[in-house]
C-alpha atoms as one frame of an Amber mdcrd trajectory, in Angstrom:
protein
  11.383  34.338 -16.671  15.119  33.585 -17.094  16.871  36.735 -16.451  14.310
  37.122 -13.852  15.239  34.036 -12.072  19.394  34.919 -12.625  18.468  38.094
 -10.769  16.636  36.413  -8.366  19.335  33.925  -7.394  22.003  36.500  -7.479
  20.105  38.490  -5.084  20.318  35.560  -2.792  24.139  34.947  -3.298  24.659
  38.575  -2.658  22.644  38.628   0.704  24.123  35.666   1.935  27.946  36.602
   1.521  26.498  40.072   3.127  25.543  37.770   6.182  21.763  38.737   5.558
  18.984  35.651   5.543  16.843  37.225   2.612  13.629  35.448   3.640  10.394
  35.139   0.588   7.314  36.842   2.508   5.394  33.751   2.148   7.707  31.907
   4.500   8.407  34.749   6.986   5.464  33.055   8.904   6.951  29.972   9.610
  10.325  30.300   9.343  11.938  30.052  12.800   9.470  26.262  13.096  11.012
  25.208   9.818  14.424  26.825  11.145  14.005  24.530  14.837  12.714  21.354
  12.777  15.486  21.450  10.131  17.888  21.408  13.002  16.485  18.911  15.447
  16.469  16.509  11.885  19.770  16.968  11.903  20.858  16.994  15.364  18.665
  13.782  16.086  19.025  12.029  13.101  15.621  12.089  12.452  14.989   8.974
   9.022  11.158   9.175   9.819   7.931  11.627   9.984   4.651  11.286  11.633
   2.364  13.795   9.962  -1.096  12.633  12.255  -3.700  14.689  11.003  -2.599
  15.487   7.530  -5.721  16.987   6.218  -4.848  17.365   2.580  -0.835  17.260
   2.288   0.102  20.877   3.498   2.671  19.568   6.264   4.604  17.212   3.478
   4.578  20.318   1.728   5.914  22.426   4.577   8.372  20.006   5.061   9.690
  19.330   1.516   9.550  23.037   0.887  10.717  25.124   3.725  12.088  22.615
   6.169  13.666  20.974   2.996  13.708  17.286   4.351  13.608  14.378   2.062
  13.548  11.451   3.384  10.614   9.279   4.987   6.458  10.688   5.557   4.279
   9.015   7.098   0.918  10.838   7.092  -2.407   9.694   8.686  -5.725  11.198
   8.001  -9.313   9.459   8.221 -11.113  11.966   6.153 -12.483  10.122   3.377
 -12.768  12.995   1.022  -9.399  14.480   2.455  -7.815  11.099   1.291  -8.837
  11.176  -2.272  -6.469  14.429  -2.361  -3.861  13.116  -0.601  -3.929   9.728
  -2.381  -3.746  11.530  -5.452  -0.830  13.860  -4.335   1.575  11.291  -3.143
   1.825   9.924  -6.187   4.045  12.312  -7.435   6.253  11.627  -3.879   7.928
   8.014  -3.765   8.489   8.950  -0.046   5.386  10.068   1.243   3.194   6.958
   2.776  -0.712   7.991   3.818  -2.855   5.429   6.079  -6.761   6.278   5.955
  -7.058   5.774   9.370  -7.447   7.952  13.028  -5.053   7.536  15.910  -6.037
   7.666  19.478  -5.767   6.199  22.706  -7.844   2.948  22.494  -8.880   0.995
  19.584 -12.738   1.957  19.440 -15.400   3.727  17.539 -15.925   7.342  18.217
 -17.717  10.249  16.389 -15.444  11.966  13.921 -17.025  15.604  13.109 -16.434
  17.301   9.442 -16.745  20.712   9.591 -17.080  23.217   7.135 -13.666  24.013
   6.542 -11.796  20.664   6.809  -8.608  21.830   8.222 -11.022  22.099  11.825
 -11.784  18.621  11.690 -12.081  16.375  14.677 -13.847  14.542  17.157 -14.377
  17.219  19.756 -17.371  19.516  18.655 -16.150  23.155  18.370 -16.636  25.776
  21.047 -16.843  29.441  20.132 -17.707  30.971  24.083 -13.673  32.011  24.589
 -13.234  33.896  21.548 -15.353  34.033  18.279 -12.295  33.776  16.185 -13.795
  30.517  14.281 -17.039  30.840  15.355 -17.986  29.862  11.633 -16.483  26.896
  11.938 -19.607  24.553  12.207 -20.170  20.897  12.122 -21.547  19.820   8.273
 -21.830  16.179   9.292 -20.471  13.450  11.597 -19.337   9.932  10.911 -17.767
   7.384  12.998 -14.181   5.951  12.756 -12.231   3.465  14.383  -9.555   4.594
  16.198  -5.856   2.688  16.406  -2.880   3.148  18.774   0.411   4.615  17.410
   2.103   2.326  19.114   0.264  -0.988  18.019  -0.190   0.235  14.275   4.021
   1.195  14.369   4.745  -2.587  14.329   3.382  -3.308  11.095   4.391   0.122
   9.758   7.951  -0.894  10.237   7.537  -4.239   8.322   7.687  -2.724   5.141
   9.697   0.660   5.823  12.656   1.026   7.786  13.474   4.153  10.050  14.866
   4.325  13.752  14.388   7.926  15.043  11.093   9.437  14.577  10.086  13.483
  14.663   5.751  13.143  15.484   4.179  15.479  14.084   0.122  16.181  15.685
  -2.248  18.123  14.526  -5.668  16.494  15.906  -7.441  19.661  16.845  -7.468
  18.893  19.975  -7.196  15.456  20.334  -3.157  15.396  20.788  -2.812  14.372
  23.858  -4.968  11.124  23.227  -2.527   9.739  20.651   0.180  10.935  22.197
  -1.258   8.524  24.603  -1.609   6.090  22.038   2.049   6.208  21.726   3.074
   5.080  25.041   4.415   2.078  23.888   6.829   3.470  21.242   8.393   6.508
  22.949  12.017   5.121  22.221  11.428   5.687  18.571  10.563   9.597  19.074
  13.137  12.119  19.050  10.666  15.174  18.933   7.326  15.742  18.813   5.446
  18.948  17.545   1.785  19.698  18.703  -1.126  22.670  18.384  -1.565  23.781
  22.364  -4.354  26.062  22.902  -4.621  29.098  25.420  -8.121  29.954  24.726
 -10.177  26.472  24.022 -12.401  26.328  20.171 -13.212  22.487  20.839 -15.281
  21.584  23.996 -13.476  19.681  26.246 -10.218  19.861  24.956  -6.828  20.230
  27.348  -5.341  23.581  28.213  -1.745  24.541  27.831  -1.571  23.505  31.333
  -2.006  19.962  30.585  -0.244  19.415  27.534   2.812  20.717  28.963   2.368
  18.174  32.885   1.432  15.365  29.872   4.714  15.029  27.842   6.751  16.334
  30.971   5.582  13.100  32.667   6.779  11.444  29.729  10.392  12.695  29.374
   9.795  15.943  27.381  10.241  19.128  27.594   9.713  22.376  25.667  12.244
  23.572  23.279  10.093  25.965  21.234   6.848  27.943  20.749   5.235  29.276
  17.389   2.275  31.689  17.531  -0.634  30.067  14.973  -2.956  33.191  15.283
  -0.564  36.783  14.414  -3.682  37.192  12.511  -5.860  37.252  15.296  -4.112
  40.148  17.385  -3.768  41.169  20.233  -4.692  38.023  21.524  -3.042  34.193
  21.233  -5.313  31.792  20.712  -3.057  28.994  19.735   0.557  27.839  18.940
   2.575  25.058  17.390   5.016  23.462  20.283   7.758  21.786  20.179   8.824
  18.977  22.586  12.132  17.190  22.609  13.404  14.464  24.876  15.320  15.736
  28.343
């Protein structure tokens, strides 16, 4: 494993001075996001997080691993079971903070769906008539959560942890556009904001492309970068991962 390692890194050293990114397969997916997020943390001085809709932990690991940030998380997910896992992870992660709670628009009570593969979550019920790309994902049960605004829950948040510029992360399924709503009241803290838009709709009712992009327009933002989510499902997009960052 050691010489194996020495050849690895060497191979890496060698590239580089060669000018040539040598890239691990496993990240080739996501590498330009990581790429557009590392710099924006740098070029904004993001200190803070948002990870809303953290499911179990794979965007702290995204961004530990491939973005290689390490400073503040702040991760929100109202999945009871999802939180035992992510309670459980953080421990090992003295900067990672998880609230077991939903984000939204208004503070009220509104059906949260579980489906059968958790990642799919959320309180729009899923829609397979555009495409039958997920048309497996089905509802196992529904419970109902409280939702809180970002922008009244922020207040306390910063009472006990201190940050100034913050990169919001939102992956709601689509419910984005209701806490970014939520977050009216906060806007001067975010530097950048990173959502799921959808071209062909898997949730009933959720917003287009169309609207997402009028939504955070209105609000001072514009599109700096898109990310396909569905190179599996070709020829067709179904969704991507946008970036928005202040005008």
């Amino acid at each position: 494993m050691a010489l194996r390692k020495v050849l690895r890194n060497s191979f890496f050293l060698i590239a580089r001075k060669l000018g040539v990114v040598a890239i691990p397969e496993w990240r080739l997916d996501s590498y330009f996001l990581a790429m557009r997020i590392r710099k924006i943390i740098s070029e904004y001085k993001i200190d803070c997080i948002f990870d809303v809709g953290a499911n179990i932990g794979q965007y702290r690991d995204f961004l530990r691993t491939n973005v290689g940030y390490d400073g503040l998380i702040i991760s929100f997910e109202p999945d009871p079971q999802n939180l035992e896992t992510l309670h459980e992870a953080q421990k090992k992660d003295e900067k990672w903070i998880v609230y077991g709670y939903a984000l939204g628009k208004d503070r009220k009570p509104l059906d949260f769906h579980i489906m059968k593969k958790s990642v799919f979550n959320s309180f729009l019920e899923p829609d397979s008539s555009e495409t039958e790309a997920f048309k497996n994902n089905s509802v196992i049960k529904t419970i109902r959560l409280e939702t809180k605004r970002l922008d009244e829950v922020i207040k306390d948040i910063k009472k006990t942890h201190t940050f100034n510029n913050v990169f919001l992360k939102l992956d709601t399924q689509g419910f984005d556009l209701e806490v970014f709503d939520g977050a009216s009241g906060c806007l001067n803290l975010i530097h950048g904001v990173q959502t799921e838009v959808s071209v062909m709709p898997i949730y009933k009712n959720m917003p287009a492309f169309e609207d997402s992009l009028q939504a955070f327009k209105s609000k001072g933002f514009e599109v700096s970068g898109l990310y396909s989510l569905s190179e599996s499902r070709f020829p067709h997009a179904i969704e991507f991962d946008c970036i928005y960052l202040p005008k």
